[in-house]
GROMACS .gro file of C-alpha atoms in nm:
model
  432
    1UNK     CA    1   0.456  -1.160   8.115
    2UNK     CA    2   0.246  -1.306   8.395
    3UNK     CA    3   0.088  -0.975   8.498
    4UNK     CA    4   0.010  -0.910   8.085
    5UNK     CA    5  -0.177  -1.191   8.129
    6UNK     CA    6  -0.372  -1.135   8.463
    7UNK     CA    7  -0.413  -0.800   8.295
    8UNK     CA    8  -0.572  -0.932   7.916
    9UNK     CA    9  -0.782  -1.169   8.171
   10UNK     CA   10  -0.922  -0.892   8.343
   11UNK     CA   11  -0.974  -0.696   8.085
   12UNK     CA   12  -1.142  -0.984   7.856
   13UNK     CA   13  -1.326  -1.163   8.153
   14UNK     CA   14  -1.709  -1.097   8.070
   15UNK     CA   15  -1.632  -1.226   7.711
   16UNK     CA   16  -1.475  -1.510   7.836
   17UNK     CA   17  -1.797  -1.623   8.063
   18UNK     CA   18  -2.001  -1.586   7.723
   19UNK     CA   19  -1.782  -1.748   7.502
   20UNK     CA   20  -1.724  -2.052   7.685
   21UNK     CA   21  -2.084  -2.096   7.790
   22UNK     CA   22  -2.212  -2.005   7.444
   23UNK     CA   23  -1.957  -2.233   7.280
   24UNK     CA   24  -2.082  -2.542   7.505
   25UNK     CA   25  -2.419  -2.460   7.336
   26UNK     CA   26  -2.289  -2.470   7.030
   27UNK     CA   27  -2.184  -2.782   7.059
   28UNK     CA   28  -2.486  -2.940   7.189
   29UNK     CA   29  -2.640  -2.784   6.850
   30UNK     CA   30  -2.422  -2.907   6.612
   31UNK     CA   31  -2.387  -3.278   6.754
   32UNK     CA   32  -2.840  -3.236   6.719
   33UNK     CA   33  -2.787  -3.085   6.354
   34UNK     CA   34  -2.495  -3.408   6.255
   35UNK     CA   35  -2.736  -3.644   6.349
   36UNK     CA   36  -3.052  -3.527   6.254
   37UNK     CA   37  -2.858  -3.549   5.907
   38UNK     CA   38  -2.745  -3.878   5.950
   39UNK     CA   39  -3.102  -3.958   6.036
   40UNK     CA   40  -3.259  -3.772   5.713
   41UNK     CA   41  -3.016  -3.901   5.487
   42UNK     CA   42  -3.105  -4.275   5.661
   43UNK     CA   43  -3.498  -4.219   5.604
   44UNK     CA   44  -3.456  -4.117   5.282
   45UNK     CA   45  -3.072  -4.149   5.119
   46UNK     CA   46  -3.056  -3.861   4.921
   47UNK     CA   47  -2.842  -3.555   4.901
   48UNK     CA   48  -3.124  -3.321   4.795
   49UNK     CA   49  -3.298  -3.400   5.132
   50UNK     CA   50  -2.994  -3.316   5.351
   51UNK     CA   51  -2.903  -3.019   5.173
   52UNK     CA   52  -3.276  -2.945   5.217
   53UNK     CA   53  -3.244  -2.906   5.586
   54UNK     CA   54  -2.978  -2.620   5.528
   55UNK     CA   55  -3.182  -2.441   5.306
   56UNK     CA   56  -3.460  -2.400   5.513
   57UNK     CA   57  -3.252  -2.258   5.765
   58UNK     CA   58  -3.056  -2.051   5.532
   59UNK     CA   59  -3.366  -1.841   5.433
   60UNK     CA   60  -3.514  -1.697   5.621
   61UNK     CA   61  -3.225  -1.547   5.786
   62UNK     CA   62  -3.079  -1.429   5.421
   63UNK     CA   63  -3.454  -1.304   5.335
   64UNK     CA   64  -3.501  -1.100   5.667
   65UNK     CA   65  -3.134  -1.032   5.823
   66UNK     CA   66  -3.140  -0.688   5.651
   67UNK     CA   67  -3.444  -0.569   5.819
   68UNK     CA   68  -3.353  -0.782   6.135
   69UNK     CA   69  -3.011  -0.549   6.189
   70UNK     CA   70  -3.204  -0.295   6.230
   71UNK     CA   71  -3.421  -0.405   6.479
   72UNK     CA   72  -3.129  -0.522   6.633
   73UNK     CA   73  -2.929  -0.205   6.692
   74UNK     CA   74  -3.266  -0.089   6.876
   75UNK     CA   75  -3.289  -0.340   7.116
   76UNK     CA   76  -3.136  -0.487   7.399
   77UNK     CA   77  -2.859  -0.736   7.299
   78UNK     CA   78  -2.896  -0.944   7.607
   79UNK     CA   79  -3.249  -0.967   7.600
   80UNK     CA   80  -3.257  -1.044   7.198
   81UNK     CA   81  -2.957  -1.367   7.244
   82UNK     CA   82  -3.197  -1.474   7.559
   83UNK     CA   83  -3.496  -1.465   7.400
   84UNK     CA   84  -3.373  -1.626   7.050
   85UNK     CA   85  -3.194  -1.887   7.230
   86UNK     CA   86  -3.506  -1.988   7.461
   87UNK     CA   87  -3.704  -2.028   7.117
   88UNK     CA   88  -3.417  -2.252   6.928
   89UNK     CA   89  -3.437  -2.467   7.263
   90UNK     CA   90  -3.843  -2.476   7.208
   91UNK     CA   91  -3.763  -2.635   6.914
   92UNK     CA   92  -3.550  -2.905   7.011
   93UNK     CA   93  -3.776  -2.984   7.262
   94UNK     CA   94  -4.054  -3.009   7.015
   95UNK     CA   95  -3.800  -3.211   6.770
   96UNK     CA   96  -3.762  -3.502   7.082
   97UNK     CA   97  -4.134  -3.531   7.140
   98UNK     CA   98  -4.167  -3.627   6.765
   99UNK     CA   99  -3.868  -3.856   6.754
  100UNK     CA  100  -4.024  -4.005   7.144
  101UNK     CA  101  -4.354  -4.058   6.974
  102UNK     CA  102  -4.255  -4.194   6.662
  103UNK     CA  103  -4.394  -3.905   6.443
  104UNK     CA  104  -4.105  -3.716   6.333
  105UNK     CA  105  -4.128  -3.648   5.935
  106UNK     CA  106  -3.879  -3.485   5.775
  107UNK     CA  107  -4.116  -3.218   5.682
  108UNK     CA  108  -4.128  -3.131   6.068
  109UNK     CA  109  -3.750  -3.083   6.054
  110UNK     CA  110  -3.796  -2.835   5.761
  111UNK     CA  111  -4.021  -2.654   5.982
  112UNK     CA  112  -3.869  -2.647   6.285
  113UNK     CA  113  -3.539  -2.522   6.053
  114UNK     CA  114  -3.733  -2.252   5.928
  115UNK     CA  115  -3.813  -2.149   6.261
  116UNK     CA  116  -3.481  -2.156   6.389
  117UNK     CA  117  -3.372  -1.964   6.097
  118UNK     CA  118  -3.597  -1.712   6.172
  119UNK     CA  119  -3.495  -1.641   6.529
  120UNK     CA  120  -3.104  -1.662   6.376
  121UNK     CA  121  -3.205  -1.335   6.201
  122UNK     CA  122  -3.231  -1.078   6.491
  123UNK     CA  123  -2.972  -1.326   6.716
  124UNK     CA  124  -2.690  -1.309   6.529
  125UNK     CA  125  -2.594  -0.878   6.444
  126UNK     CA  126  -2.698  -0.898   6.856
  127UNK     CA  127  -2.388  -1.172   6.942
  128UNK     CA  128  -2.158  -0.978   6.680
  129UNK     CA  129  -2.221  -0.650   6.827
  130UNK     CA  130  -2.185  -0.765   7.164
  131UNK     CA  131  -1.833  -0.883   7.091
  132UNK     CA  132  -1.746  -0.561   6.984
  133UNK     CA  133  -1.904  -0.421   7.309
  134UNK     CA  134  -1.693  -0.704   7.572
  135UNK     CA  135  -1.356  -0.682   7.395
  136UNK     CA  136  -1.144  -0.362   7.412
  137UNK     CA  137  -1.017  -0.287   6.978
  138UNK     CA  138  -0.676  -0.422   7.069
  139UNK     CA  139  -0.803  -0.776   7.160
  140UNK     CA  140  -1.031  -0.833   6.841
  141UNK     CA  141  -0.800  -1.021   6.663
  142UNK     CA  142  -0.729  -1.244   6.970
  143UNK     CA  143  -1.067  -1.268   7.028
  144UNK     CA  144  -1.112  -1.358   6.671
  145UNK     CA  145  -0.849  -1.623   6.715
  146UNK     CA  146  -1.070  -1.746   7.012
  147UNK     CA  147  -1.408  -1.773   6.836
  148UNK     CA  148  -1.236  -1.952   6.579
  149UNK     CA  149  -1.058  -2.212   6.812
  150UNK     CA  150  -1.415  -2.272   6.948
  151UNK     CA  151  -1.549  -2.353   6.610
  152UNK     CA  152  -1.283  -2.590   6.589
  153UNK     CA  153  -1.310  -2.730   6.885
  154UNK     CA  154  -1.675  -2.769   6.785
  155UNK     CA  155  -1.640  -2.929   6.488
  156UNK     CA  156  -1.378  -3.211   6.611
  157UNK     CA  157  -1.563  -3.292   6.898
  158UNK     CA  158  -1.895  -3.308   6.694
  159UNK     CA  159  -1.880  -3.618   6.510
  160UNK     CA  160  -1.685  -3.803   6.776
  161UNK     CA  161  -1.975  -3.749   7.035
  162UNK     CA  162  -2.259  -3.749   6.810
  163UNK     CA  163  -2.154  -4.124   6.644
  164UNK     CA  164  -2.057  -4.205   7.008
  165UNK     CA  165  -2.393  -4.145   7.143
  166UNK     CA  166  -2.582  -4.238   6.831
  167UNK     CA  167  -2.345  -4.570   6.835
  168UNK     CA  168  -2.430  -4.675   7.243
  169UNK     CA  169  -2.767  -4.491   7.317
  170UNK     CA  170  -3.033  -4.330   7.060
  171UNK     CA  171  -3.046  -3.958   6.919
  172UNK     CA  172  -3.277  -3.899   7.214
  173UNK     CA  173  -2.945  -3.871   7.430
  174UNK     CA  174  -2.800  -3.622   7.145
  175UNK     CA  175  -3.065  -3.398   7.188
  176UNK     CA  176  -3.085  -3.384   7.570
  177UNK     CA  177  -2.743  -3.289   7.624
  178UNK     CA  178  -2.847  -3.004   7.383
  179UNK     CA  179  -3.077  -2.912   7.617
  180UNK     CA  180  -2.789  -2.944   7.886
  181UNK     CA  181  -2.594  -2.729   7.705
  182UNK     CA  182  -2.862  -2.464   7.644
  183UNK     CA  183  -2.955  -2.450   7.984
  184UNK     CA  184  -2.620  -2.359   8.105
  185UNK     CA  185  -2.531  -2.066   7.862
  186UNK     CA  186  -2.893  -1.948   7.920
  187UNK     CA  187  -2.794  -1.929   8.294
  188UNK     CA  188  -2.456  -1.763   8.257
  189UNK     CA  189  -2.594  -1.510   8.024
  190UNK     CA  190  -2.882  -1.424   8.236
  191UNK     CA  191  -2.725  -1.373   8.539
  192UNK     CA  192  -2.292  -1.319   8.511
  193UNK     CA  193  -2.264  -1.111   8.160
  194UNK     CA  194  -2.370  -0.719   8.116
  195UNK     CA  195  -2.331  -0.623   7.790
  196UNK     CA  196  -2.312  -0.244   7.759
  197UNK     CA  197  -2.580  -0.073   7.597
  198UNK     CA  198  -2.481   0.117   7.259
  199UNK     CA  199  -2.383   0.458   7.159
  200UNK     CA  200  -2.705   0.608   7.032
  201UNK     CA  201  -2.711   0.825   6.739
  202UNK     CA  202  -2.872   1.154   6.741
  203UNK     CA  203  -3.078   1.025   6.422
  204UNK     CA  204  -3.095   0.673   6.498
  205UNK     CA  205  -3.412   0.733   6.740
  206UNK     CA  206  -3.605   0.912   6.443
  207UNK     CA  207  -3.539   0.625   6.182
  208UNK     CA  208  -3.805   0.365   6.049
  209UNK     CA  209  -3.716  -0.032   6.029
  210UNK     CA  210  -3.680   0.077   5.656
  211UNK     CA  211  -3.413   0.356   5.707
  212UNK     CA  212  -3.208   0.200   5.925
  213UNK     CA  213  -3.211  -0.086   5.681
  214UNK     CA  214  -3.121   0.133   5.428
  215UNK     CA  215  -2.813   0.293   5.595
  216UNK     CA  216  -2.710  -0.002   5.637
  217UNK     CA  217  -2.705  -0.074   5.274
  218UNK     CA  218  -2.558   0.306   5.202
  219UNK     CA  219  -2.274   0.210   5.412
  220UNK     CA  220  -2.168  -0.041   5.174
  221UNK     CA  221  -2.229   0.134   4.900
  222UNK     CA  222  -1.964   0.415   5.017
  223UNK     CA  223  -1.805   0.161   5.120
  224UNK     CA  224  -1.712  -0.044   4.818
  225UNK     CA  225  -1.391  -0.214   4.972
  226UNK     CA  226  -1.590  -0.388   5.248
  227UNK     CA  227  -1.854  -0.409   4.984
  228UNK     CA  228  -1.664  -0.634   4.706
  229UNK     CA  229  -1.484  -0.834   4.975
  230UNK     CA  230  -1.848  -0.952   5.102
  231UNK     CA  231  -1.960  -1.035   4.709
  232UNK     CA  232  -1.603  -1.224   4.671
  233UNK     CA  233  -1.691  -1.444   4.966
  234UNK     CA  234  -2.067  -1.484   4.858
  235UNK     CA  235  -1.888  -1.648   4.527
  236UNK     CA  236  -1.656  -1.867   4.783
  237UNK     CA  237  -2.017  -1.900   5.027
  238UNK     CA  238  -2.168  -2.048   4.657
  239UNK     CA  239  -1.875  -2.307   4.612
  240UNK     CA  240  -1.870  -2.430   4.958
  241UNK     CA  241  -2.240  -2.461   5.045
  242UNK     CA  242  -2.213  -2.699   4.742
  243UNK     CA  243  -1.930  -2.884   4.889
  244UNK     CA  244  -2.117  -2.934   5.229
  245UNK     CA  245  -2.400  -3.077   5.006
  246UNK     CA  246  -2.201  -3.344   4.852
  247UNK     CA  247  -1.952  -3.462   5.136
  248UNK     CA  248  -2.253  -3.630   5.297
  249UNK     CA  249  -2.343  -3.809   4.996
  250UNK     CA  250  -2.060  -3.895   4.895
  251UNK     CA  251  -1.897  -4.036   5.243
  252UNK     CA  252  -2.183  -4.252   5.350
  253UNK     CA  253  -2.190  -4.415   4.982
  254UNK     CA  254  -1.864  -4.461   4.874
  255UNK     CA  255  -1.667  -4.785   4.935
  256UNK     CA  256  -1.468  -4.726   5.219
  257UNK     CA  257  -1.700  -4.464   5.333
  258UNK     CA  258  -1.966  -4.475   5.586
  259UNK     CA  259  -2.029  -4.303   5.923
  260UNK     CA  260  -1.701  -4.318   6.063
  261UNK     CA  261  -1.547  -4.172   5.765
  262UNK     CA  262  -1.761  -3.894   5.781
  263UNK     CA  263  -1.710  -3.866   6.123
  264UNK     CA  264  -1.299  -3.871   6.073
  265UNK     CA  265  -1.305  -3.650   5.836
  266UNK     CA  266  -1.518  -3.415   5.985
  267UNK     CA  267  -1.313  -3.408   6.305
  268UNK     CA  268  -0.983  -3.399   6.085
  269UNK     CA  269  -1.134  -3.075   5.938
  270UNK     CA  270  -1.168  -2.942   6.322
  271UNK     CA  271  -0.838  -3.037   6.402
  272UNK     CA  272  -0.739  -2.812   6.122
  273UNK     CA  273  -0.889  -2.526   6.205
  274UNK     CA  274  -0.795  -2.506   6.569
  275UNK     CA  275  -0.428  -2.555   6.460
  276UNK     CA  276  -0.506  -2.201   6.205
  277UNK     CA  277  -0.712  -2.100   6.502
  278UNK     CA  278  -0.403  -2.121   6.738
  279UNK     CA  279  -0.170  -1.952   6.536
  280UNK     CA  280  -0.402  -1.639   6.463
  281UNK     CA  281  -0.407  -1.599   6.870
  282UNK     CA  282  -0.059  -1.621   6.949
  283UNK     CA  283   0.097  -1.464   6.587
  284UNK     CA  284   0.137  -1.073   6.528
  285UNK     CA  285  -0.060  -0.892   6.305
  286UNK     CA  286   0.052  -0.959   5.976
  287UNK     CA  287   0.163  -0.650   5.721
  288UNK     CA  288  -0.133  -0.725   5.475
  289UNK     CA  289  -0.457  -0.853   5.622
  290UNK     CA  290  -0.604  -0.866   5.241
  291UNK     CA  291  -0.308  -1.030   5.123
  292UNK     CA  292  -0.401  -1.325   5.347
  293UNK     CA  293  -0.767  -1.330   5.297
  294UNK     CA  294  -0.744  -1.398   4.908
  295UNK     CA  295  -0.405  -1.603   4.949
  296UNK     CA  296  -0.618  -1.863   5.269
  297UNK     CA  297  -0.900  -1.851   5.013
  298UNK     CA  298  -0.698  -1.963   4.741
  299UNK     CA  299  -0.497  -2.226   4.889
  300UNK     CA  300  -0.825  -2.362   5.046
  301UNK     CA  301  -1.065  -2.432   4.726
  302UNK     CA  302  -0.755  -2.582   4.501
  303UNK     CA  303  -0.656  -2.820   4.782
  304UNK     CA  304  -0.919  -3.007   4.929
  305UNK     CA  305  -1.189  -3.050   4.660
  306UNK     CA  306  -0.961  -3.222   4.414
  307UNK     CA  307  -0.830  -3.439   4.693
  308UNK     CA  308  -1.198  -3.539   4.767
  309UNK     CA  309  -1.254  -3.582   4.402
  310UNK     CA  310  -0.913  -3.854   4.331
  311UNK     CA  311  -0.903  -3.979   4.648
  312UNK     CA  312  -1.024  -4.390   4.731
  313UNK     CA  313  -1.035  -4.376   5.081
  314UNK     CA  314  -1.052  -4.265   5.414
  315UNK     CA  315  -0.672  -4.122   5.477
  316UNK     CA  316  -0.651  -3.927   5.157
  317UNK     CA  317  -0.973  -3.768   5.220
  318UNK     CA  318  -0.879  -3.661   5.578
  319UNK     CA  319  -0.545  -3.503   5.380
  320UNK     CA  320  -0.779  -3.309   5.173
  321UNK     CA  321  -0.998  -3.212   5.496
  322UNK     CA  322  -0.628  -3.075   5.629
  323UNK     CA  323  -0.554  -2.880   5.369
  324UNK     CA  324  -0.907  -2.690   5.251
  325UNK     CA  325  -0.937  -2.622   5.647
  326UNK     CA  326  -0.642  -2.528   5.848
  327UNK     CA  327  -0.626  -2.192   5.656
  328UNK     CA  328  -0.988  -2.081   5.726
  329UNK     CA  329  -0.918  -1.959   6.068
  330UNK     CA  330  -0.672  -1.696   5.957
  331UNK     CA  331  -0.937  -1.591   5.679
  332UNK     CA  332  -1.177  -1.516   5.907
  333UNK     CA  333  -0.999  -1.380   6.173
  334UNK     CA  334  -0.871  -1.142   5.969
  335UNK     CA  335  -1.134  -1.036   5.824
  336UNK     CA  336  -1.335  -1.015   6.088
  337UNK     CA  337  -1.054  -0.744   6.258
  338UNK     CA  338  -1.110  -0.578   5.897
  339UNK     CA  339  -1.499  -0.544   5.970
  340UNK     CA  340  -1.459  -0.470   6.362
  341UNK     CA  341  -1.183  -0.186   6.351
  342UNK     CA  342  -1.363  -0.027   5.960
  343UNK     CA  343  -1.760  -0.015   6.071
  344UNK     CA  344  -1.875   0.177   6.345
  345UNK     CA  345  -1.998   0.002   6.626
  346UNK     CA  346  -2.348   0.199   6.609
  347UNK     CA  347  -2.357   0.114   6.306
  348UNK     CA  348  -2.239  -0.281   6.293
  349UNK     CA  349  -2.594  -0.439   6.350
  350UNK     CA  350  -2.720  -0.310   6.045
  351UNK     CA  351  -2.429  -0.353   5.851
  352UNK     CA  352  -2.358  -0.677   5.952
  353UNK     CA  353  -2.721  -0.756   5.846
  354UNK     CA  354  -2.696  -0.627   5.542
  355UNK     CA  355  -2.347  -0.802   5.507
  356UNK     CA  356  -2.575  -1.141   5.603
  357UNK     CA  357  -2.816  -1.062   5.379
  358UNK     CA  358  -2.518  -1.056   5.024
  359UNK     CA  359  -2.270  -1.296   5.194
  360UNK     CA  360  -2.488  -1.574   5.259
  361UNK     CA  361  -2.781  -1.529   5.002
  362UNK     CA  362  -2.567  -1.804   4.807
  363UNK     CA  363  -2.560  -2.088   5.106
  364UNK     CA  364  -2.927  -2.162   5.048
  365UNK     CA  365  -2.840  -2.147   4.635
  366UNK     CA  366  -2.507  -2.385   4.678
  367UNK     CA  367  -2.684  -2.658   4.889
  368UNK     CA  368  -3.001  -2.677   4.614
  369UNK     CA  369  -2.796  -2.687   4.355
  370UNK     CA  370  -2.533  -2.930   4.519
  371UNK     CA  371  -2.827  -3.156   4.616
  372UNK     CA  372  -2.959  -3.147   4.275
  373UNK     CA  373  -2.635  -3.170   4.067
  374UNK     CA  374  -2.585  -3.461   4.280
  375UNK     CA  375  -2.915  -3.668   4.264
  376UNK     CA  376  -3.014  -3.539   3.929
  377UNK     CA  377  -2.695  -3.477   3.736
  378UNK     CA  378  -2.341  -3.635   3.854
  379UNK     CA  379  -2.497  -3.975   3.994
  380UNK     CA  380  -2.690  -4.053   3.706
  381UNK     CA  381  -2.402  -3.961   3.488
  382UNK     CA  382  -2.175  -4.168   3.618
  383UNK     CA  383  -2.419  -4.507   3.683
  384UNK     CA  384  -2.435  -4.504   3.264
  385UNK     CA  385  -2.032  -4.500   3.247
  386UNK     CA  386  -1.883  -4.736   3.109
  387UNK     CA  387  -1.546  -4.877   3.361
  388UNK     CA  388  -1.338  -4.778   3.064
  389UNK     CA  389  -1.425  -4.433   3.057
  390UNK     CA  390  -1.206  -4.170   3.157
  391UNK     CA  391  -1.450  -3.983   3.415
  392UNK     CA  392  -1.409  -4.380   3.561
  393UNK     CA  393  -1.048  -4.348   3.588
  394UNK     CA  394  -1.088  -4.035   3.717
  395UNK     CA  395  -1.290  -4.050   4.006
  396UNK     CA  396  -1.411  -4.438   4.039
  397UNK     CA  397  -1.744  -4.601   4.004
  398UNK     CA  398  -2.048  -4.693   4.174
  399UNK     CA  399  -2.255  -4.435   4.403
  400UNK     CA  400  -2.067  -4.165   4.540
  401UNK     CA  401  -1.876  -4.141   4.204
  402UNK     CA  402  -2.099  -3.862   4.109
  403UNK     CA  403  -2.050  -3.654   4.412
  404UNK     CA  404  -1.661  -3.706   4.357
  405UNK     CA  405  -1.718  -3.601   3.982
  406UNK     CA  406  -1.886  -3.242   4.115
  407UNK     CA  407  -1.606  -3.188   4.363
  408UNK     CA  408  -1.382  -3.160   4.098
  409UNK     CA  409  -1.580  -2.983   3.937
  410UNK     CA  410  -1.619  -2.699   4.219
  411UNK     CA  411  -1.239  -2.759   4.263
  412UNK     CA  412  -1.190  -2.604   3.937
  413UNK     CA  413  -1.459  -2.318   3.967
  414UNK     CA  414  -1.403  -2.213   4.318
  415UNK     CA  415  -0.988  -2.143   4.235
  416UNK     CA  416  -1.056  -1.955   3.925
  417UNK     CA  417  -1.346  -1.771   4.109
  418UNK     CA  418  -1.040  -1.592   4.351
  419UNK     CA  419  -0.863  -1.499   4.070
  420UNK     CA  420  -1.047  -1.178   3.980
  421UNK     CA  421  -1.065  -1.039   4.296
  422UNK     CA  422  -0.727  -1.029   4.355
  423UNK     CA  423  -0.697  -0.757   4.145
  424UNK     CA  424  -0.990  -0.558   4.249
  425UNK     CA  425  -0.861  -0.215   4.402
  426UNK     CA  426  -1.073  -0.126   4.626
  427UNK     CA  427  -1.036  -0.408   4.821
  428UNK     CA  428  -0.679  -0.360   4.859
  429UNK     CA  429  -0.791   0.030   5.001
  430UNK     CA  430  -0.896  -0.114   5.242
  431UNK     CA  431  -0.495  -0.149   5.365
  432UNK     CA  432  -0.508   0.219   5.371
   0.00000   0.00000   0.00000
C-alpha cells in the first residue's frame, strides 16, 4: 500500500506542484470576486448589478472560446497560463488603485471583468489540456476528485476569509493577498512545472484559426453523445446561473439574512462538495458513469432550490446548500473522465472550446435574466401581496420574498429540465 502510494506520488508529482499553487490562486480570486460583490451590491443594492459583474465576464469567453481553442492547441500551454495569469493580476492591481483613490465605479469593474474574461478564453482549453498532459489516463478520475476537492476547499474557505478580512481590515487587504497568491503560482509555474508539448497532427500545421475551429465543432457533431450531454448541462448551466443571481439578493435582504448568512451558507455549500469531492477520490469507478451524471443532476436542482424557496432562516438554508451541493463533485468528476478518456488529446483544446462556447453560452443568459426576474418581476410582485395571499404563505414577505418566489420557480423548471435527457440514447452510447 505504502509503495502504491510513493508510486501514484511520483507518478502525479508535477500536477501536484500546479494544482496546489494554482488552487492558492484561486482562492485569492474568489475571496476578490465575494467581495467586490458584497461591495456592488452595497453601492447599489440590486441583483441586476451583481449578476452584471458575471455577465461581463461570461462573454467574452462564450463569444470567443471557440476560436480561442484553437489558438490554444498551437501554442505553448505554459507560456499561454503565464501570460493570462500575469494580465488577470494587471487587473487587480488596477482594481486597488481605484478602490486606494476613491474612484472605483462599478462601470470599471465591468471593464476590468470583460478583460479578465477575455484572457479566460485562450487560459482555460491551455489548463485543461495540460491536465491531460501531467496525469497518466488511469489517474484522471483521481485527479478529477482532486480538482474538485480544491473547488471545495475554495469555496468554504472563501466567505470565511473574505468577511474576516472585510470585517477587521478593508477590501484593500482582500485584494493583496490576491496578489500574494498570484505571485506564488506564477513562480511555481515558471520555474518547477514542464508541461509536455502536444502530439502534432500531420494536418494541424496547415489549418487556419477557422478550421481548427471548425473541427472542433465537427467533432461534436460526429460526436452526438458528448454533444447532447454538453446541451443538457447548458439547460442545467441556464437554471443555476439564475440561482447564483438570486442567492445574493435574497440572503443580504431577507430577515435573518445578511452577510454572515451568505457567508454560512456559502461555506456550507463548500463543505458539501469536498465531502462528494472525497468520495470520488477514494471510491471505484462506478458501473455507469451516465447513470450518475443525470441521477447527481437530478437530486441536485429538486433539493436545494425549494429549500431556499420555504425556508425562514439561516439553518434550513444551509440544509438546502447540503443537499443541491454535495452531489456536484461526482457530476463533474465523472464527466470530466467521460471527456478526458472519449476526445483526443490533440484534439481537446478545440473541443473543449467549442464545448465552452454551448455549455456556458447560458451563464451570461441565467444571471440577466435572474437579475431581472428579480428586480423587475418577483420583488415587485410580491411588495403588492397582500399577507393573506398564498404566494405569502408560501415563501414570506418583505424584500427577498421575490427572490424566494423565483427559486421555486427554477426548482420546478430545472427538475423537469433532466427529465428528457434521461432518455436520450446517444448519451447512454457513450457507456459503450
Amino acid at each position: 500500500m505504502i509503495k502504491k502510494f510513493k508510486t501514484n506520488i511520483r507518478e502525479l508529482r508535477t500536477f501536484l506542484i500546479l494544482w496546489i499553487t494554482q488552487s492558492f490562486s484561486a482562492l485569492g480570486s474568489a475571496m476578490t470576486a465575494f467581495a467586490l460583490v458584497i461591495w456592488s451590491y452595497q453601492q447599489q443594492g440590486s441583483a441586476l448589478t451583481t449578476s452584471l459583474l458575471t455577465i461581463c465576464s461570461y462573454a467574452p469567453y462564450v463569444l470567443l472560446s471557440i476560436f480561442a481553442g484553437a489558438l490554444s492547441d498551437r501554442w505553448n500551454k505554459k507560456a499561454t497560463m503565464l501570460l493570462s495569469d500575469s494580465f488577470a493580476a494587471l487587473c487587480t492591481v488596477s482594481v486597488l488603485i481605484l478602490l486606494t483613490t476613491g474612484k472605483l465605479q462599478i462601470w470599471h469593474l465591468y471593464l476590468i471583468n470583460t478583460l479578465n474574461g477575455l484572457m479566460n478564453t485562450v487560459q482555460q482549453p491551455a489548463s485543461d489540456v495540460a491536465i491531460s498532459l501531467l496525469a497518466p489516463q488511469r489517474h484522471y478520475q483521481r485527479v478529477s476528485g482532486m480538482r474538485s476537492l480544491s473547488n471545495s476547499l475554495v469555496t468554504i474557505l472563501t466567505p470565511v476569509l473574505a468577511t474576516s478580512m472585510l470585517s477587521f481590515t478593508s477590501i484593500r487587504f482582500v485584494i493583496l493577498f490576491d496578489l500574494i497568491t498570484f505571485a506564488t503560482a506564477f513562480i511555481a509555474l515558471l520555474c518547477f512545472v514542464n508541461i509536455p508539448q502536444v502530439p502534432k497532427r500531420d494536418s494541424a500545421g496547415n489549418e487556419t484559426i477557422l478550421q481548427s475551429a471548425k473541427s472542433g465543432l465537427r467533432y461534436l457533431r460526429d460526436n452526438r453523445g458528448i454533444l447532447d450531454l454538453i446541451l443538457f448541462l447548458a439547460v442545467i448551466n441556464f437554471t443555476a446561473s439564475i440561482f447564483n443571481a438570486a442567492l445574493p439578493a435574497m440572503m443580504l435582504s431577507r430577515v435573518g439574512g445578511g452577510e454572515l448568512a451568505l457567508g454560512m451558507v456559502n461555506t456550507v455549500s463548500g463543505i458539501a462538495m469536498m465531502m462528494g469531492s472525497i468520495s470520488v477520490a477514494i471510491l471505484p469507478p462506478p458501473k455507469s458513469r451516465v447513470r450518475v451524471i443525470l441521477n447527481c443532476l437530478l437530486f441536485s436542482m429538486s433539493s436545494e432550490n425549494f429549500i431556499l424557496a420555504f425556508g425562514r432562516s439561516t439553518p434550513v438554508w444551509c440544509l438546502g446548500a447540503i443537499l443541491g451541493w454535495v452531489f456536484i463533485p461526482v457530476m463533474n468528476a465523472n464527466m470530466d473522465v467521460l471527456f478526458r478518456s472519449k476526445i483526443p488529446i490533440e484534439m481537446q483544446g478545440r473541443v473543449y472550446s467549442a464545448r465552452n462556447t454551448l455549455q456556458f453560452f447560458t451563464i451570461p443568459l441565467g444571471y440577466l435574466c435572474g437579475g431581472v426576474l428579480v428586480d423587475r418581476v418577483f420583488e415587485p410582485f410580491m411588495a403588492v401581496q397582500p399577507m393573506d395571499s398564498l404566494w405569502v404563505a408560501l415563501v414570506g414577505a418583505g424584500k427577498g420574498s421575490g427572490a424566494a418566489l423565483l427559486f421555486l420557480v427554477i426548482g420546478i423548471f430545472g427538475a423537469c429540465s433532466c427529465l428528457p435527457f434521461r432518455a436520450d440514447k446517444h448519451i447512454w452510447r457513450l457507456e459503450e
